[in-house]
Every structure is written in C-alpha cells, then in structure tokens.
N, CA, C and O atoms as a DFTB+ gen file, in Angstrom:
688 C
 N C O
     1  1      39.523     -21.629      -8.453
     2  2      38.369     -21.438      -9.302
     3  2      38.383     -20.064      -9.951
     4  3      38.082     -19.940     -11.138
     5  1      38.721     -19.052      -9.209
     6  2      38.762     -17.702      -9.764
     7  2      39.804     -17.620     -10.868
     8  3      39.572     -16.983     -11.896
     9  1      40.952     -18.260     -10.662
    10  2      42.009     -18.226     -11.675
    11  2      41.523     -18.812     -12.990
    12  3      41.825     -18.270     -14.053
    13  1      40.775     -19.909     -12.939
    14  2      40.274     -20.531     -14.161
    15  2      39.277     -19.621     -14.863
    16  3      39.283     -19.524     -16.090
    17  1      38.423     -18.953     -14.097
    18  2      37.458     -18.040     -14.705
    19  2      38.169     -16.887     -15.389
    20  3      37.790     -16.491     -16.491
    21  1      39.199     -16.342     -14.747
    22  2      39.950     -15.242     -15.348
    23  2      40.646     -15.716     -16.611
    24  3      40.684     -14.999     -17.612
    25  1      41.203     -16.932     -16.567
    26  2      41.891     -17.477     -17.722
    27  2      40.929     -17.631     -18.892
    28  3      41.288     -17.330     -20.030
    29  1      39.708     -18.098     -18.625
    30  2      38.749     -18.277     -19.711
    31  2      38.327     -16.934     -20.304
    32  3      38.023     -16.862     -21.495
    33  1      38.302     -15.875     -19.506
    34  2      38.006     -14.549     -20.046
    35  2      39.125     -14.081     -20.967
    36  3      38.871     -13.474     -22.007
    37  1      40.364     -14.368     -20.576
    38  2      41.504     -13.954     -21.391
    39  2      41.533     -14.694     -22.716
    40  3      42.010     -14.161     -23.718
    41  1      41.030     -15.907     -22.727
    42  2      41.052     -16.720     -23.938
    43  2      39.678     -16.769     -24.592
    44  3      39.247     -17.829     -25.047
    45  1      39.003     -15.662     -24.643
    46  2      37.656     -15.619     -25.215
    47  2      37.706     -15.697     -26.732
    48  3      38.766     -15.954     -27.303
    49  1      36.585     -15.481     -27.385
    50  2      36.429     -15.628     -28.827
    51  2      37.596     -15.044     -29.625
    52  3      38.165     -14.013     -29.269
    53  1      37.934     -15.739     -30.719
    54  2      38.981     -15.319     -31.657
    55  2      40.340     -15.139     -30.995
    56  3      41.200     -14.441     -31.532
    57  1      40.545     -15.754     -29.845
    58  2      41.826     -15.641     -29.175
    59  2      42.079     -14.286     -28.568
    60  3      43.166     -14.045     -28.042
    61  1      41.119     -13.396     -28.621
    62  2      41.290     -12.059     -28.057
    63  2      40.633     -12.006     -26.695
    64  3      39.488     -12.430     -26.539
    65  1      41.328     -11.505     -25.734
    66  2      40.757     -11.337     -24.405
    67  2      40.107      -9.977     -24.285
    68  3      40.234      -9.130     -25.170
    69  1      39.415      -9.780     -23.189
    70  2      38.838      -8.468     -22.910
    71  2      39.967      -7.593     -22.402
    72  3      40.525      -7.846     -21.334
    73  1      40.298      -6.585     -23.150
    74  2      41.403      -5.707     -22.802
    75  2      40.965      -4.690     -21.759
    76  3      39.804      -4.282     -21.719
    77  1      41.903      -4.290     -20.923
    78  2      41.573      -3.286     -19.919
    79  2      42.778      -2.387     -19.653
    80  3      43.062      -2.026     -18.511
    81  1      43.471      -2.040     -20.712
    82  2      44.604      -1.136     -20.565
    83  2      44.082       0.297     -20.525
    84  3      42.936       0.541     -20.902
    85  1      44.899       1.249     -20.076
    86  2      44.454       2.654     -20.074
    87  2      43.988       3.115     -21.453
    88  3      43.019       3.866     -21.565
    89  1      44.685       2.661     -22.510
    90  2      44.297       3.040     -23.868
    91  2      42.899       2.522     -24.209
    92  3      42.096       3.241     -24.804
    93  1      42.608       1.266     -23.830
    94  2      41.297       0.689     -24.110
    95  2      40.203       1.376     -23.309
    96  3      39.095       1.570     -23.810
    97  1      40.504       1.749     -22.062
    98  2      39.509       2.459     -21.256
    99  2      39.206       3.815     -21.879
   100  3      38.054       4.250     -21.881
   101  1      40.226       4.491     -22.409
   102  2      40.019       5.781     -23.068
   103  2      39.161       5.593     -24.306
   104  3      38.238       6.368     -24.554
   105  1      39.465       4.569     -25.075
   106  2      38.685       4.293     -26.277
   107  2      37.229       4.010     -25.905
   108  3      36.316       4.484     -26.582
   109  1      37.006       3.246     -24.841
   110  2      35.654       2.955     -24.393
   111  2      34.941       4.239     -23.985
   112  3      33.760       4.416     -24.285
   113  1      35.648       5.134     -23.305
   114  2      35.052       6.420     -22.923
   115  2      34.651       7.212     -24.157
   116  3      33.595       7.845     -24.180
   117  1      35.490       7.177     -25.180
   118  2      35.154       7.869     -26.425
   119  2      33.911       7.257     -27.070
   120  3      33.031       7.970     -27.551
   121  1      33.856       5.935     -27.071
   122  2      32.719       5.244     -27.679
   123  2      31.442       5.515     -26.894
   124  3      30.404       5.822     -27.481
   125  1      31.514       5.402     -25.560
   126  2      30.286       5.577     -24.764
   127  2      29.825       7.031     -24.770
   128  3      28.653       7.306     -24.514
   129  1      30.721       7.953     -25.054
   130  2      30.322       9.362     -25.167
   131  2      29.428       9.570     -26.385
   132  3      28.654      10.526     -26.436
   133  1      29.537       8.670     -27.368
   134  2      28.720       8.773     -28.578
   135  2      27.370       8.065     -28.458
   136  3      26.502       8.235     -29.315
   137  1      27.192       7.278     -27.405
   138  2      25.931       6.552     -27.212
   139  2      24.969       7.438     -26.425
   140  3      25.270       7.847     -25.304
   141  1      23.829       7.728     -27.008
   142  2      22.827       8.575     -26.351
   143  2      21.924       7.728     -25.462
   144  3      21.596       6.585     -25.782
   145  1      21.537       8.316     -24.350
   146  2      20.651       7.653     -23.399
   147  2      19.356       7.216     -24.075
   148  3      18.819       6.154     -23.761
   149  1      18.858       8.023     -24.994
   150  2      17.600       7.694     -25.680
   151  2      17.685       6.374     -26.444
   152  3      16.657       5.761     -26.735
   153  1      18.909       5.929     -26.772
   154  2      19.089       4.673     -27.488
   155  2      18.960       3.456     -26.574
   156  3      18.653       2.363     -27.050
   157  1      19.187       3.623     -25.285
   158  2      19.217       2.461     -24.395
   159  2      18.233       2.531     -23.230
   160  3      18.090       1.561     -22.486
   161  1      17.564       3.649     -23.064
   162  2      16.639       3.800     -21.930
   163  2      15.395       2.937     -22.131
   164  3      15.070       2.549     -23.253
   165  1      14.716       2.648     -21.044
   166  2      13.415       1.977     -21.094
   167  2      12.362       3.062     -21.271
   168  3      12.226       3.958     -20.439
   169  1      11.628       2.965     -22.360
   170  2      10.605       3.987     -22.626
   171  2       9.311       3.689     -21.877
   172  3       8.563       4.602     -21.527
   173  1       9.058       2.425     -21.637
   174  2       7.870       2.017     -20.887
   175  2       8.261       1.927     -19.417
   176  3       9.169       1.178     -19.057
   177  1       7.588       2.677     -18.584
   178  2       7.892       2.632     -17.156
   179  2       6.615       2.808     -16.350
   180  3       5.660       3.440     -16.800
   181  1       6.614       2.249     -15.174
   182  2       5.473       2.389     -14.275
   183  2       5.625       3.693     -13.518
   184  3       6.650       3.934     -12.882
   185  1       4.615       4.525     -13.587
   186  2       4.637       5.823     -12.899
   187  2       3.480       5.888     -11.916
   188  3       2.524       5.117     -12.003
   189  1       3.583       6.822     -10.981
   190  2       2.469       7.106     -10.073
   191  2       2.172       8.596     -10.148
   192  3       3.036       9.398     -10.504
   193  1       0.965       8.948      -9.815
   194  2       0.554      10.353      -9.785
   195  2       0.858      10.939      -8.418
   196  3       0.911      10.219      -7.421
   197  1       1.057      12.236      -8.377
   198  2       1.361      12.894      -7.099
   199  2       0.203      12.805      -6.111
   200  3       0.391      13.023      -4.915
   201  1      -0.980      12.490      -6.598
   202  2      -2.161      12.348      -5.732
   203  2      -2.425      10.897      -5.322
   204  3      -3.377      10.616      -4.594
   205  1      -1.590       9.991      -5.787
   206  2      -1.777       8.558      -5.506
   207  2      -1.621       8.278      -4.016
   208  3      -0.645       8.716      -3.408
   209  1      -2.568       7.555      -3.419
   210  2      -2.428       7.202      -1.999
   211  2      -1.202       6.312      -1.764
   212  3      -0.901       5.429      -2.567
   213  1      -0.513       6.555      -0.672
   214  2       0.682       5.782      -0.325
   215  2       0.357       4.289      -0.272
   216  3       1.156       3.461      -0.708
   217  1      -0.793       3.957       0.254
   218  2      -1.199       2.543       0.361
   219  2      -1.180       1.867      -1.009
   220  3      -0.749       0.720      -1.120
   221  1      -1.639       2.557      -2.050
   222  2      -1.620       2.005      -3.411
   223  2      -0.190       1.823      -3.915
   224  3       0.104       0.868      -4.635
   225  1       0.689       2.734      -3.538
   226  2       2.090       2.645      -3.968
   227  2       2.767       1.458      -3.293
   228  3       3.551       0.747      -3.923
   229  1       2.471       1.242      -2.024
   230  2       3.023       0.080      -1.314
   231  2       2.567      -1.202      -2.011
   232  3       3.367      -2.112      -2.229
   233  1       1.301      -1.272      -2.353
   234  2       0.759      -2.448      -3.038
   235  2       1.441      -2.627      -4.400
   236  3       1.760      -3.750      -4.791
   237  1       1.661      -1.530      -5.115
   238  2       2.338      -1.572      -6.410
   239  2       3.764      -2.112      -6.264
   240  3       4.227      -2.887      -7.100
   241  1       4.448      -1.703      -5.210
   242  2       5.812      -2.193      -4.968
   243  2       5.841      -3.693      -4.711
   244  3       6.832      -4.355      -5.023
   245  1       4.768      -4.236      -4.147
   246  2       4.743      -5.671      -3.856
   247  2       4.484      -6.514      -5.097
   248  3       4.777      -7.710      -5.099
   249  1       3.943      -5.917      -6.147
   250  2       3.621      -6.714      -7.330
   251  2       4.433      -6.354      -8.578
   252  3       4.172      -6.878      -9.661
   253  1       5.405      -5.469      -8.428
   254  2       6.297      -5.149      -9.549
   255  2       7.744      -5.328      -9.091
   256  3       8.018      -5.337      -7.891
   257  1       8.657      -5.468     -10.029
   258  2      10.065      -5.635      -9.642
   259  2      10.781      -4.316      -9.343
   260  3      11.976      -4.319      -9.048
   261  1      10.070      -3.196      -9.413
   262  2      10.705      -1.889      -9.279
   263  2      10.831      -1.451      -7.826
   264  3       9.984      -1.765      -6.990
   265  1      11.907      -0.720      -7.544
   266  2      12.173      -0.214      -6.197
   267  2      11.850       1.266      -6.068
   268  3      11.850       1.819      -4.968
   269  1      11.576       1.898      -7.196
   270  2      11.237       3.322      -7.181
   271  2      10.311       3.622      -8.355
   272  3      10.266       2.898      -9.350
   273  1       9.578       4.717      -8.196
   274  2       8.637       5.116      -9.243
   275  2       8.729       6.611      -9.492
   276  3       8.774       7.395      -8.545
   277  1       8.757       7.018     -10.767
   278  2       8.644       8.437     -11.077
   279  2       7.249       8.918     -10.673
   280  3       6.270       8.183     -10.801
   281  1       7.167      10.142     -10.192
   282  2       5.886      10.731      -9.790
   283  2       5.571      11.875     -10.756
   284  3       6.379      12.785     -10.941
   285  1       4.388      11.814     -11.367
   286  2       3.964      12.827     -12.331
   287  2       2.795      13.628     -11.775
   288  3       1.984      13.114     -11.005
   289  1       2.718      14.902     -12.178
   290  2       1.570      15.728     -11.790
   291  2       0.478      15.613     -12.854
   292  3       0.597      14.814     -13.783
   293  1      -0.567      16.396     -12.722
   294  2      -1.702      16.324     -13.656
   295  2      -1.338      16.795     -15.066
   296  3      -2.065      16.507     -16.017
   297  1      -0.226      17.514     -15.212
   298  2       0.251      17.950     -16.530
   299  2       1.263      16.971     -17.124
   300  3       1.920      17.275     -18.120
   301  1       1.383      15.798     -16.507
   302  2       2.341      14.762     -16.922
   303  2       3.793      15.221     -16.823
   304  3       4.648      14.736     -17.564
   305  1       4.072      16.141     -15.923
   306  2       5.444      16.588     -15.679
   307  2       6.023      15.786     -14.520
   308  3       5.322      15.465     -13.560
   309  1       7.298      15.471     -14.621
   310  2       7.979      14.773     -13.536
   311  2       8.134      15.735     -12.368
   312  3       8.733      16.801     -12.507
   313  1       7.595      15.355     -11.222
   314  2       7.684      16.223     -10.041
   315  2       8.435      15.563      -8.892
   316  3       8.701      16.203      -7.874
   317  1       8.779      14.287      -9.047
   318  2       9.504      13.612      -7.976
   319  2       9.685      12.138      -8.240
   320  3       9.340      11.618      -9.301
   321  1      10.238      11.483      -7.237
   322  2      10.438      10.033      -7.258
   323  2      10.093       9.524      -5.870
   324  3      10.411      10.161      -4.865
   325  1       9.450       8.388      -5.823
   326  2       9.177       7.754      -4.536
   327  2       9.833       6.379      -4.572
   328  3       9.698       5.647      -5.552
   329  1      10.541       6.031      -3.506
   330  2      11.261       4.762      -3.509
   331  2      11.042       3.984      -2.219
   332  3      10.351       4.434      -1.305
   333  1      11.652       2.806      -2.174
   334  2      11.489       1.919      -1.022
   335  2      11.942       2.568       0.275
   336  3      11.335       2.345       1.322
   337  1      12.989       3.359       0.220
   338  2      13.476       4.001       1.438
   339  2      12.416       4.931       2.023
   340  3      12.199       4.945       3.235
   341  1      11.755       5.708       1.162
   342  2      10.676       6.591       1.625
   343  2       9.575       5.788       2.305
   344  3       9.084       6.162       3.370
   345  1       9.199       4.689       1.680
   346  2       8.122       3.849       2.209
   347  2       8.534       3.205       3.527
   348  3       7.761       3.193       4.485
   349  1       9.754       2.668       3.576
   350  2      10.217       2.034       4.821
   351  2      10.266       3.016       5.978
   352  3       9.889       2.677       7.099
   353  1      10.729       4.232       5.714
   354  2      10.765       5.242       6.781
   355  2       9.370       5.516       7.321
   356  3       9.185       5.692       8.525
   357  1       8.399       5.552       6.432
   358  2       7.028       5.796       6.871
   359  2       6.468       4.594       7.632
   360  3       5.835       4.756       8.676
   361  1       6.701       3.396       7.111
   362  2       6.183       2.193       7.762
   363  2       6.815       1.957       9.129
   364  3       6.153       1.489      10.056
   365  1       8.101       2.284       9.246
   366  2       8.817       2.080      10.505
   367  2       9.092       3.413      11.185
   368  3      10.166       3.638      11.743
   369  1       8.104       4.282      11.125
   370  2       8.195       5.630      11.674
   371  2       8.765       5.649      13.086
   372  3       9.680       6.417      13.381
   373  1       8.226       4.808      13.952
   374  2       8.648       4.836      15.359
   375  2      10.100       4.406      15.537
   376  3      10.705       4.696      16.570
   377  1      10.665       3.724      14.554
   378  2      12.057       3.287      14.645
   379  2      13.011       4.251      13.940
   380  3      14.229       4.107      14.045
   381  1      12.466       5.224      13.229
   382  2      13.321       6.136      12.472
   383  2      14.036       7.120      13.395
   384  3      13.635       7.345      14.537
   385  1      15.080       7.680      12.870
   386  2      15.886       8.645      13.621
   387  2      15.025       9.854      13.978
   388  3      14.210      10.292      13.167
   389  1      15.193      10.379      15.147
   390  2      14.358      11.485      15.645
   391  2      14.356      12.702      14.712
   392  3      13.361      13.425      14.662
   393  1      15.427      12.943      13.986
   394  2      15.453      14.110      13.096
   395  2      14.426      13.983      11.978
   396  3      14.028      14.991      11.394
   397  1      13.992      12.771      11.670
   398  2      12.997      12.558      10.626
   399  2      11.565      12.621      11.158
   400  3      10.623      12.702      10.370
   401  1      11.387      12.586      12.455
   402  2      10.047      12.484      13.032
   403  2       9.121      13.619      12.622
   404  3       7.965      13.362      12.285
   405  1       9.582      14.850      12.638
   406  2       8.704      15.975      12.317
   407  2       8.147      15.834      10.905
   408  3       6.946      15.995      10.689
   409  1       9.014      15.536       9.954
   410  2       8.593      15.369       8.563
   411  2       7.602      14.209       8.436
   412  3       6.550      14.360       7.816
   413  1       7.930      13.062       9.015
   414  2       7.068      11.897       8.897
   415  2       5.747      12.086       9.637
   416  3       4.707      11.610       9.181
   417  1       5.782      12.778      10.774
   418  2       4.542      13.056      11.504
   419  2       3.630      13.951      10.665
   420  3       2.414      13.761      10.644
   421  1       4.218      14.920       9.979
   422  2       3.431      15.812       9.121
   423  2       2.764      15.018       7.998
   424  3       1.601      15.253       7.667
   425  1       3.498      14.089       7.423
   426  2       2.939      13.257       6.354
   427  2       1.777      12.431       6.892
   428  3       0.714      12.372       6.273
   429  1       1.978      11.800       8.034
   430  2       0.919      10.978       8.626
   431  2      -0.306      11.822       8.964
   432  3      -1.438      11.373       8.781
   433  1      -0.091      13.029       9.451
   434  2      -1.196      13.880       9.887
   435  2      -1.913      14.556       8.720
   436  3      -3.142      14.622       8.706
   437  1      -1.161      15.056       7.746
   438  2      -1.755      15.849       6.673
   439  2      -2.392      15.006       5.577
   440  3      -3.549      15.214       5.211
   441  1      -1.649      14.083       5.076
   442  2      -2.118      13.353       3.912
   443  2      -1.199      12.180       3.683
   444  3      -0.048      12.177       4.119
   445  1      -1.702      11.215       3.018
   446  2      -0.850      10.084       2.680
   447  2      -0.841       9.908       1.169
   448  3      -1.172       8.841       0.651
   449  1      -0.458      10.968       0.475
   450  2      -0.340      10.937      -0.977
   451  2       1.131      10.951      -1.362
   452  3       1.986      11.367      -0.580
   453  1       1.413      10.493      -2.571
   454  2       2.784      10.425      -3.065
   455  2       3.510      11.762      -2.941
   456  3       4.691      11.794      -2.593
   457  1       2.823      12.853      -3.219
   458  2       3.448      14.182      -3.200
   459  2       4.051      14.528      -1.847
   460  3       5.014      15.292      -1.779
   461  1       3.503      13.983      -0.779
   462  2       4.007      14.321       0.555
   463  2       5.231      13.509       0.945
   464  3       5.978      13.905       1.839
   465  1       5.443      12.388       0.290
   466  2       6.533      11.494       0.680
   467  2       7.664      11.428      -0.343
   468  3       8.769      10.998      -0.012
   469  1       7.407      11.840      -1.562
   470  2       8.389      11.704      -2.647
   471  2       9.606      12.611      -2.457
   472  3       9.571      13.582      -1.702
   473  1      10.666      12.268      -3.156
   474  2      11.839      13.133      -3.271
   475  2      11.460      14.163      -4.327
   476  3      11.177      13.808      -5.472
   477  1      11.454      15.438      -3.945
   478  2      10.925      16.482      -4.831
   479  2      11.870      16.911      -5.949
   480  3      11.409      17.420      -6.971
   481  1      13.137      16.726      -5.789
   482  2      14.090      17.139      -6.825
   483  2      15.009      15.964      -7.147
   484  3      16.182      15.969      -6.774
   485  1      14.472      14.955      -7.843
   486  2      15.297      13.779      -8.127
   487  2      16.393      14.097      -9.146
   488  3      16.289      15.047      -9.923
   489  1      17.421      13.293      -9.121
   490  2      18.479      13.406     -10.123
   491  2      17.875      12.910     -11.436
   492  3      17.337      11.805     -11.503
   493  1      17.969      13.730     -12.469
   494  2      17.445      13.367     -13.788
   495  2      18.541      13.570     -14.825
   496  3      19.588      14.156     -14.550
   497  1      18.271      13.073     -16.007
   498  2      19.211      13.254     -17.109
   499  2      18.419      13.510     -18.387
   500  3      17.334      12.960     -18.581
   501  1      18.969      14.340     -19.240
   502  2      18.329      14.664     -20.508
   503  2      18.408      13.472     -21.459
   504  3      19.383      12.721     -21.445
   505  1      17.389      13.309     -22.271
   506  2      17.330      12.202     -23.228
   507  2      18.473      12.229     -24.236
   508  3      18.811      11.194     -24.809
   509  1      19.071      13.390     -24.460
   510  2      20.167      13.467     -25.427
   511  2      21.550      13.422     -24.774
   512  3      22.560      13.662     -25.436
   513  1      21.592      13.116     -23.480
   514  2      22.874      12.968     -22.776
   515  2      23.521      11.642     -23.183
   516  3      22.870      10.764     -23.747
   517  1      24.793      11.522     -22.888
   518  2      25.529      10.313     -23.263
   519  2      25.509       9.266     -22.154
   520  3      25.200       9.553     -20.997
   521  1      25.845       8.056     -22.546
   522  2      25.980       6.954     -21.600
   523  2      27.007       7.312     -20.524
   524  3      26.796       7.014     -19.348
   525  1      28.105       7.942     -20.909
   526  2      29.140       8.350     -19.943
   527  2      28.585       9.333     -18.916
   528  3      28.887       9.229     -17.728
   529  1      27.777      10.284     -19.372
   530  2      27.185      11.261     -18.448
   531  2      26.251      10.575     -17.457
   532  3      26.226      10.923     -16.276
   533  1      25.483       9.602     -17.938
   534  2      24.572       8.863     -17.054
   535  2      25.365       8.078     -16.011
   536  3      25.009       8.070     -14.832
   537  1      26.428       7.425     -16.443
   538  2      27.260       6.661     -15.505
   539  2      27.866       7.586     -14.454
   540  3      27.883       7.257     -13.268
   541  1      28.358       8.734     -14.886
   542  2      28.943       9.700     -13.943
   543  2      27.929      10.130     -12.887
   544  3      28.254      10.178     -11.701
   545  1      26.701      10.445     -13.308
   546  2      25.660      10.885     -12.367
   547  2      25.270       9.776     -11.393
   548  3      25.114      10.019     -10.196
   549  1      25.115       8.563     -11.908
   550  2      24.723       7.452     -11.039
   551  2      25.792       7.154      -9.998
   552  3      25.481       6.880      -8.839
   553  1      27.031       7.206     -10.409
   554  2      28.133       6.967      -9.473
   555  2      28.206       8.096      -8.453
   556  3      28.325       7.844      -7.254
   557  1      28.135       9.321      -8.916
   558  2      28.240      10.483      -8.026
   559  2      27.133      10.511      -6.974
   560  3      27.384      10.818      -5.809
   561  1      25.902      10.188      -7.392
   562  2      24.752      10.307      -6.488
   563  2      24.337       8.980      -5.843
   564  3      23.357       8.927      -5.100
   565  1      25.084       7.915      -6.129
   566  2      24.804       6.597      -5.537
   567  2      23.363       6.156      -5.802
   568  3      22.650       5.750      -4.885
   569  1      22.949       6.241      -7.058
   570  2      21.596       5.828      -7.424
   571  2      21.661       4.703      -8.451
   572  3      22.626       4.596      -9.207
   573  1      20.635       3.875      -8.470
   574  2      20.592       2.727      -9.369
   575  2      19.734       2.964     -10.604
   576  3      19.866       2.261     -11.606
   577  1      18.870       3.940     -10.528
   578  2      17.905       4.190     -11.589
   579  2      17.674       5.694     -11.671
   580  3      17.649       6.381     -10.650
   581  1      17.506       6.199     -12.883
   582  2      17.372       7.639     -13.049
   583  2      16.302       7.932     -14.108
   584  3      16.188       7.228     -15.112
   585  1      15.531       8.978     -13.859
   586  2      14.508       9.405     -14.815
   587  2      15.167      10.158     -15.964
   588  3      16.054      10.986     -15.759
   589  1      14.715       9.851     -17.172
   590  2      15.198      10.519     -18.379
   591  2      14.110      11.504     -18.801
   592  3      12.943      11.136     -18.938
   593  1      14.506      12.750     -19.002
   594  2      13.526      13.797     -19.279
   595  2      13.833      14.553     -20.569
   596  3      14.966      14.611     -21.045
   597  1      12.768      15.121     -21.100
   598  2      12.856      16.081     -22.196
   599  2      12.127      17.303     -21.659
   600  3      10.898      17.361     -21.686
   601  1      12.883      18.275     -21.174
   602  2      12.288      19.390     -20.439
   603  2      11.789      18.876     -19.100
   604  3      12.564      18.343     -18.307
   605  1      10.481      19.037     -18.843
   606  2       9.892      18.533     -17.596
   607  2       9.151      17.215     -17.805
   608  3       8.587      16.653     -16.866
   609  1       9.159      16.733     -19.040
   610  2       8.412      15.515     -19.372
   611  2       9.292      14.278     -19.223
   612  3      10.430      14.242     -19.692
   613  1       8.743      13.276     -18.565
   614  2       9.415      11.991     -18.425
   615  2       9.326      11.257     -19.754
   616  3       8.233      11.074     -20.291
   617  1      10.469      10.837     -20.290
   618  2      10.466      10.092     -21.552
   619  2      10.996       8.675     -21.387
   620  3      10.918       7.869     -22.314
   621  1      11.537       8.368     -20.203
   622  2      12.052       7.031     -19.960
   623  2      12.780       6.937     -18.641
   624  3      12.816       7.877     -17.847
   625  1      13.360       5.767     -18.435
   626  2      14.139       5.497     -17.229
   627  2      15.381       4.737     -17.658
   628  3      15.326       3.901     -18.560
   629  1      16.486       5.027     -17.018
   630  2      17.743       4.329     -17.292
   631  2      18.260       3.762     -15.979
   632  3      18.173       4.415     -14.939
   633  1      18.795       2.557     -16.024
   634  2      19.299       1.920     -14.807
   635  2      20.774       1.566     -14.968
   636  3      21.311       1.553     -16.075
   637  1      21.410       1.279     -13.840
   638  2      22.808       0.845     -13.897
   639  2      22.934      -0.417     -14.734
   640  3      23.902      -0.569     -15.480
   641  1      21.973      -1.321     -14.621
   642  2      22.072      -2.553     -15.407
   643  2      21.970      -2.263     -16.904
   644  3      22.612      -2.947     -17.702
   645  1      21.176      -1.261     -17.305
   646  2      21.120      -0.859     -18.716
   647  2      22.498      -0.386     -19.187
   648  3      22.953      -0.740     -20.275
   649  1      23.150       0.419     -18.348
   650  2      24.474       0.945     -18.696
   651  2      25.497      -0.174     -18.791
   652  3      26.289      -0.221     -19.732
   653  1      25.478      -1.073     -17.818
   654  2      26.448      -2.174     -17.796
   655  2      26.272      -3.060     -19.026
   656  3      27.258      -3.452     -19.650
   657  1      25.028      -3.380     -19.379
   658  2      24.771      -4.210     -20.566
   659  2      25.323      -3.545     -21.819
   660  3      25.964      -4.201     -22.640
   661  1      25.077      -2.249     -21.969
   662  2      25.537      -1.544     -23.165
   663  2      27.065      -1.453     -23.196
   664  3      27.676      -1.637     -24.249
   665  1      27.673      -1.174     -22.063
   666  2      29.139      -1.101     -22.013
   667  2      29.743      -2.461     -22.345
   668  3      30.735      -2.542     -23.068
   669  1      29.155      -3.515     -21.825
   670  2      29.633      -4.865     -22.130
   671  2      29.532      -5.128     -23.630
   672  3      30.450      -5.678     -24.239
   673  1      28.413      -4.729     -24.212
   674  2      28.199      -4.864     -25.649
   675  2      29.275      -4.106     -26.436
   676  3      29.811      -4.626     -27.415
   677  1      29.582      -2.894     -26.011
   678  2      30.580      -2.064     -26.696
   679  2      31.983      -2.648     -26.590
   680  3      32.803      -2.480     -27.493
   681  1      32.252      -3.330     -25.490
   682  2      33.590      -3.900     -25.274
   683  2      33.824      -5.147     -26.093
   684  3      34.970      -5.562     -26.266
   685  1      32.775      -5.753     -26.598
   686  2      32.912      -7.032     -27.324
   687  2      33.382      -6.819     -28.710
   688  3      33.552      -7.781     -29.459
C-alpha cells in the first residue's frame, strides 16, 4: 500500500512528481526565506489576561481547540503563555515531580491567576521574520505554536500546521 501511495505522488499533475533533491530543498529554502510570517499567521487569536482566574482558563480549554493561550497584561503587551502542560501540572499537583512542588504550592497558596502559572518568557517571533526562521525556532524549541509580535504587542499566532500548509503550497 505504501508503494502505491509513493508511486501516485511521483506521478502527480502534469507528469511532474514532488522533487526532493538537494537542489530543490535549497530552492525551497530560498523561497520560504522570502515569505513573511505576517502573510501566513492567524491574526485572530484567543488570549487571556494575566489576571484571569485559572478556573476560567481551564473552562476555555475545554470549549476551544487550542492547547495554549497568549497572556496579555493591562497594556495589551504579551507577558507569557499558558498551556495544557501548566494546567495539568497544577491539576495533578500531588503526582508531579517533587522539584515542582514548591512552585506549584506557591501558586495554590498565593493566587490562581494566569500570571502565576504562565511561562513568563515564551518563544516569540517578529511579524517581519521569514517562514524559515519560524520553522527553525519551532524545531529548536520543540513547540507547535508561537506568538507573533511587533515589539511587545501580540499581532498574531503561527503554528506548525500553518508552516506546513504554506511549504506544501510553495512546493506545488
């Protein structure tokens, strides 16, 4: 079955297959270097405030398809990201590794707002960066989604699936 699928890819439209030689990969790198993140990012994104109660964020995660949310302060500046891993660690506090207990106990005792649980220095990318730069960062940091910023302001979000779709488009 796999052989037939590969064969059909080789015999795609106009008799041309999807090439994957070193020369074609270089050409693709050149092309994707010219594609700006601002052209393919999602401009509409669900955000939470740094003062948002954790309980509300958990509820938001249950009714949206997103696994992480940018966190904004009162000046609409990106100050962090909160994701499923943060929430799971808090929910399963007693099962978490002992090295995390002090941090999680402080969160439980002090406050249950997004600011206390979020990742404070998320990996971000400038809106004028290239598709290649975004791919490099996502691969390097093992992340699926990244906040796109203009200075400290959130202007969008880019995901691995956005990059893959655009690269596929460029290869056609």
